[in-house]
CSV table of C-alpha atoms in Angstrom, one decimal:
chain,number,residue,atom,x,y,z
A,875,UNK,CA,0.0,0.0,0.0
A,876,UNK,CA,1.1,3.6,-0.8
A,877,UNK,CA,-0.2,6.7,1.1
A,878,UNK,CA,-1.3,10.1,0.0
A,879,UNK,CA,-1.1,12.7,2.8
A,880,UNK,CA,-3.3,15.6,1.9
A,881,UNK,CA,-3.1,19.1,3.3
A,882,UNK,CA,-6.5,20.8,3.8
A,883,UNK,CA,-6.6,24.6,3.4
A,884,UNK,CA,-5.7,25.7,-0.1
A,885,UNK,CA,-5.2,22.1,-1.2
A,886,UNK,CA,-8.5,20.3,-0.7
A,887,UNK,CA,-10.7,23.3,0.0
A,888,UNK,CA,-11.0,27.0,0.9
A,889,UNK,CA,-13.3,28.1,3.7
A,890,UNK,CA,-13.7,31.7,2.6
A,891,UNK,CA,-11.7,32.8,5.7
A,892,UNK,CA,-14.1,31.1,8.1
A,893,UNK,CA,-11.1,29.8,10.1
A,894,UNK,CA,-9.4,33.1,10.3
A,895,UNK,CA,-12.6,34.9,11.3
A,896,UNK,CA,-13.4,32.2,13.9
A,897,UNK,CA,-9.9,32.6,15.4
A,898,UNK,CA,-10.1,36.4,15.4
A,899,UNK,CA,-13.5,36.3,17.2
A,900,UNK,CA,-12.2,33.7,19.7
A,901,UNK,CA,-9.3,36.1,20.4
A,902,UNK,CA,-11.8,38.9,20.9
A,903,UNK,CA,-13.8,36.8,23.3
A,904,UNK,CA,-10.8,35.5,25.3
A,905,UNK,CA,-8.6,38.6,25.3
A,906,UNK,CA,-10.8,41.6,24.3
A,907,UNK,CA,-8.9,42.5,21.2
A,908,UNK,CA,-10.8,43.5,18.1
A,909,UNK,CA,-9.6,42.4,14.7
A,910,UNK,CA,-6.3,41.0,15.9
A,911,UNK,CA,-3.5,41.3,13.4
A,912,UNK,CA,-1.2,38.3,13.3
A,913,UNK,CA,2.5,38.8,13.5
A,914,UNK,CA,3.2,35.7,11.5
A,915,UNK,CA,2.0,34.0,8.4
A,916,UNK,CA,-0.9,31.5,8.8
A,917,UNK,CA,-0.4,29.6,5.5
A,918,UNK,CA,1.2,26.2,6.0
A,919,UNK,CA,1.6,26.6,9.8
A,920,UNK,CA,0.2,24.3,12.4
A,921,UNK,CA,-2.7,25.3,14.7
A,922,UNK,CA,-0.4,24.6,17.6
A,923,UNK,CA,2.1,27.2,16.4
A,924,UNK,CA,-0.6,29.7,15.4
A,925,UNK,CA,-2.4,29.6,18.7
A,926,UNK,CA,0.6,29.6,21.0
A,927,UNK,CA,2.4,32.4,19.0
A,928,UNK,CA,-0.8,34.4,19.1
A,929,UNK,CA,-1.0,34.1,22.9
A,930,UNK,CA,2.7,34.9,23.2
A,931,UNK,CA,2.2,38.1,21.1
A,932,UNK,CA,-0.7,39.1,23.4
A,933,UNK,CA,0.6,38.1,26.8
A,934,UNK,CA,4.3,37.6,26.3
A,935,UNK,CA,4.0,33.9,27.2
A,936,UNK,CA,1.6,31.0,26.7
A,937,UNK,CA,0.4,28.5,29.2
A,938,UNK,CA,-1.7,25.4,28.7
A,939,UNK,CA,-4.9,27.0,30.1
A,940,UNK,CA,-4.8,29.9,27.7
A,941,UNK,CA,-4.1,27.7,24.7
A,942,UNK,CA,-6.9,25.3,25.6
A,943,UNK,CA,-9.4,28.0,26.2
A,944,UNK,CA,-8.7,29.7,22.9
A,945,UNK,CA,-8.9,26.4,21.1
A,946,UNK,CA,-12.3,25.5,22.6
A,947,UNK,CA,-13.8,28.8,21.5
A,948,UNK,CA,-12.2,28.6,18.0
A,949,UNK,CA,-13.7,25.1,17.4
A,950,UNK,CA,-17.2,26.4,18.5
A,951,UNK,CA,-17.0,29.4,16.3
A,952,UNK,CA,-15.6,27.5,13.3
A,953,UNK,CA,-18.6,25.2,13.1
A,954,UNK,CA,-20.8,28.3,13.3
A,955,UNK,CA,-18.9,30.2,10.6
A,956,UNK,CA,-18.3,27.5,8.0
A,957,UNK,CA,-21.9,27.7,6.7
A,958,UNK,CA,-21.8,31.6,6.6
A,959,UNK,CA,-18.6,31.9,4.5
A,960,UNK,CA,-18.4,31.4,0.8
A,961,UNK,CA,-15.9,28.6,0.7
A,962,UNK,CA,-15.6,25.7,-1.7
A,963,UNK,CA,-13.8,22.5,-2.6
A,964,UNK,CA,-10.8,23.0,-4.9
A,965,UNK,CA,-11.2,21.8,-8.5
A,966,UNK,CA,-11.6,18.1,-9.0
A,967,UNK,CA,-11.0,17.2,-5.3
A,968,UNK,CA,-14.3,15.3,-4.8
A,969,UNK,CA,-13.9,13.4,-8.0
A,970,UNK,CA,-10.4,12.4,-7.2
A,971,UNK,CA,-11.2,11.3,-3.7
A,972,UNK,CA,-14.2,9.3,-4.9
A,973,UNK,CA,-12.2,7.6,-7.5
A,974,UNK,CA,-9.5,6.6,-5.0
A,975,UNK,CA,-12.2,5.2,-2.7
A,976,UNK,CA,-14.0,3.2,-5.4
A,977,UNK,CA,-11.0,1.8,-7.3
A,978,UNK,CA,-8.0,-0.3,-6.4
A,979,UNK,CA,-5.4,2.4,-7.0
A,980,UNK,CA,-2.9,1.1,-4.5
A,981,UNK,CA,-3.1,4.4,-2.5
A,982,UNK,CA,-4.8,5.2,0.8
A,983,UNK,CA,-5.9,8.8,1.4
A,984,UNK,CA,-4.7,10.3,4.6
A,985,UNK,CA,-4.3,13.8,6.2
A,986,UNK,CA,-1.2,15.7,7.1
A,987,UNK,CA,-2.5,19.1,8.1
A,988,UNK,CA,-1.8,21.9,10.5
A,989,UNK,CA,-5.4,21.9,11.5
A,990,UNK,CA,-6.3,20.2,14.7
A,991,UNK,CA,-8.2,16.9,14.3
A,992,UNK,CA,-11.4,18.6,15.4
A,993,UNK,CA,-11.0,21.6,13.1
A,994,UNK,CA,-9.9,19.4,10.2
A,995,UNK,CA,-12.9,17.1,10.3
A,996,UNK,CA,-15.3,20.1,10.9
A,997,UNK,CA,-14.1,21.5,7.6
A,998,UNK,CA,-14.1,18.2,5.7
A,999,UNK,CA,-17.6,17.3,7.0
A,1000,UNK,CA,-19.0,20.7,6.0
A,1001,UNK,CA,-17.8,20.2,2.4
A,1002,UNK,CA,-18.9,16.5,2.3
A,1003,UNK,CA,-15.5,14.8,2.1
A,1004,UNK,CA,-14.8,13.7,5.7
A,1005,UNK,CA,-15.7,10.0,4.9
A,1006,UNK,CA,-12.8,9.7,2.6
A,1007,UNK,CA,-10.3,10.0,5.4
A,1008,UNK,CA,-9.4,7.7,8.3
A,1009,UNK,CA,-8.2,9.5,11.4
A,1010,UNK,CA,-6.0,6.6,12.3
A,1011,UNK,CA,-3.8,7.3,9.3
A,1012,UNK,CA,-3.7,11.0,9.7
A,1013,UNK,CA,-1.6,13.5,11.6
A,1014,UNK,CA,-3.1,16.8,12.7
A,1015,UNK,CA,-1.8,20.1,14.1
A,1016,UNK,CA,-2.2,19.4,17.8
A,1017,UNK,CA,0.7,16.9,17.6
A,1018,UNK,CA,3.4,19.4,17.0
A,1019,UNK,CA,4.1,23.1,16.4
A,1020,UNK,CA,6.6,22.3,13.7
A,1021,UNK,CA,5.3,20.9,10.3
A,1022,UNK,CA,8.4,18.8,9.8
A,1023,UNK,CA,8.1,17.2,13.2
A,1024,UNK,CA,4.4,16.6,12.4
A,1025,UNK,CA,5.5,14.7,9.3
A,1026,UNK,CA,7.9,12.6,11.3
A,1027,UNK,CA,5.1,11.8,13.8
A,1028,UNK,CA,2.9,10.8,10.9
A,1029,UNK,CA,5.5,8.5,9.6
A,1030,UNK,CA,6.0,6.9,13.0
A,1031,UNK,CA,2.2,6.4,13.4
A,1032,UNK,CA,2.0,4.9,10.0
A,1033,UNK,CA,4.8,2.5,10.8
A,1034,UNK,CA,2.7,1.1,13.7
A,1035,UNK,CA,-0.1,0.4,11.2
A,1036,UNK,CA,2.1,-0.7,8.3
A,1037,UNK,CA,5.6,-2.0,9.3
A,1038,UNK,CA,6.5,-2.3,5.6
A,1039,UNK,CA,6.1,1.4,5.1
A,1040,UNK,CA,9.0,3.2,3.4
A,1041,UNK,CA,9.5,6.9,2.4
A,1042,UNK,CA,9.1,6.1,-1.3
A,1043,UNK,CA,5.5,4.9,-0.6
A,1044,UNK,CA,4.4,8.3,0.7
A,1045,UNK,CA,3.5,11.5,-1.2
A,1046,UNK,CA,2.6,14.7,0.5
A,1047,UNK,CA,0.2,17.0,-1.3
A,1048,UNK,CA,0.0,20.6,-0.4
A,1049,UNK,CA,0.2,24.3,-1.5
A,1050,UNK,CA,3.0,25.9,0.6
A,1051,UNK,CA,6.8,25.6,1.1
A,1052,UNK,CA,6.1,23.9,4.5
A,1053,UNK,CA,4.4,21.0,2.7
A,1054,UNK,CA,7.7,20.6,0.7
A,1055,UNK,CA,10.0,20.8,3.7
A,1056,UNK,CA,8.0,18.4,5.7
A,1057,UNK,CA,8.2,15.9,2.9
A,1058,UNK,CA,12.0,16.3,2.8
A,1059,UNK,CA,12.0,15.6,6.6
A,1060,UNK,CA,10.9,12.1,6.0
A,1061,UNK,CA,12.3,11.4,2.5
A,1062,UNK,CA,8.9,11.5,0.9
A,1063,UNK,CA,7.8,13.1,-2.4
A,1064,UNK,CA,5.9,16.4,-2.4
A,1065,UNK,CA,3.3,17.4,-5.0
A,1066,UNK,CA,2.3,21.0,-4.9
A,1067,UNK,CA,-1.0,22.2,-6.4
A,1068,UNK,CA,-1.0,25.9,-7.4
A,1069,UNK,CA,-4.8,26.4,-7.7
A,1070,UNK,CA,-5.3,27.4,-4.0
A,1071,UNK,CA,-1.7,28.5,-3.2
A,1072,UNK,CA,-0.7,32.0,-2.2
A,1073,UNK,CA,2.8,31.3,-3.7
A,1074,UNK,CA,3.8,31.2,-7.3
A,1075,UNK,CA,5.6,28.4,-9.1
A,1076,UNK,CA,9.0,30.0,-9.0
A,1077,UNK,CA,8.8,30.6,-5.2
A,1078,UNK,CA,7.8,27.0,-4.6
A,1079,UNK,CA,10.4,25.4,-6.9
A,1080,UNK,CA,13.2,27.0,-4.8
A,1081,UNK,CA,12.2,24.5,-2.1
A,1082,UNK,CA,12.7,21.5,-4.5
A,1083,UNK,CA,9.3,19.8,-4.6
A,1084,UNK,CA,8.9,16.6,-6.5
A,1085,UNK,CA,6.4,18.2,-8.8
A,1086,UNK,CA,4.2,21.3,-9.1
A,1087,UNK,CA,0.9,21.2,-11.0
A,1088,UNK,CA,-1.7,23.9,-11.7
A,1089,UNK,CA,-4.6,21.9,-10.4
A,1090,UNK,CA,-5.7,18.3,-9.9
A,1091,UNK,CA,-6.3,16.7,-13.3
A,1092,UNK,CA,-9.8,16.5,-14.7
A,1093,UNK,CA,-9.5,12.7,-15.0
A,1094,UNK,CA,-8.7,11.0,-11.7
A,1095,UNK,CA,-6.9,8.3,-13.6
A,1096,UNK,CA,-4.4,10.9,-14.8
A,1097,UNK,CA,-3.8,11.9,-11.2
A,1098,UNK,CA,-2.9,8.3,-10.3
A,1099,UNK,CA,-0.7,8.0,-13.4
A,1100,UNK,CA,1.1,11.1,-12.3
A,1101,UNK,CA,1.8,9.7,-8.8
A,1102,UNK,CA,3.0,6.4,-10.4
A,1103,UNK,CA,5.5,8.4,-12.5
A,1104,UNK,CA,8.6,8.2,-10.3
């Protein structure tokens, strides 16, 4: 068996900034700050990093109670805001996932995302694709602040489920430089999809991805053929 580890935001879907708005309003509720301006990029970062760094920016330090309280309010608001924001699946995502589920492609679809498990599946469920992913084979943002460490954790967890796993059986699909660097951290391949990325091809190629494509192919068979082209 081979494994596809999907990023979520900008790769599988876009939420129309529902997540950002939910976090800003959670910050307002917890700390009384209107329209908080983040000191760091959000794209490609883990929720653990984003939440802890946000609290450090506000208070100078972050403790477990502050992080947990902010996260609880974020999850509550995220489920409320997803239906009110004009998000969508990225092109050909549902067709590709459905094809992988219904055909013996030799690939299992997994998640490697900076979202927490709760946040990840709230987004996936809202857009009707949660049933394509097994949480046992996924690594989400509460496991590490660092994306490369998250990939290493995903690899260790995968080894417990499949002792025959090797780096050449894993491909990480994303839209940011962090998706590329975390693939390098475990010796896996990275496929970058430009359709939802905030980076251009030239910027991304400086990080040495395995491949960069404009969008998922219209025919899912072509996607699988691409993955099998080593």
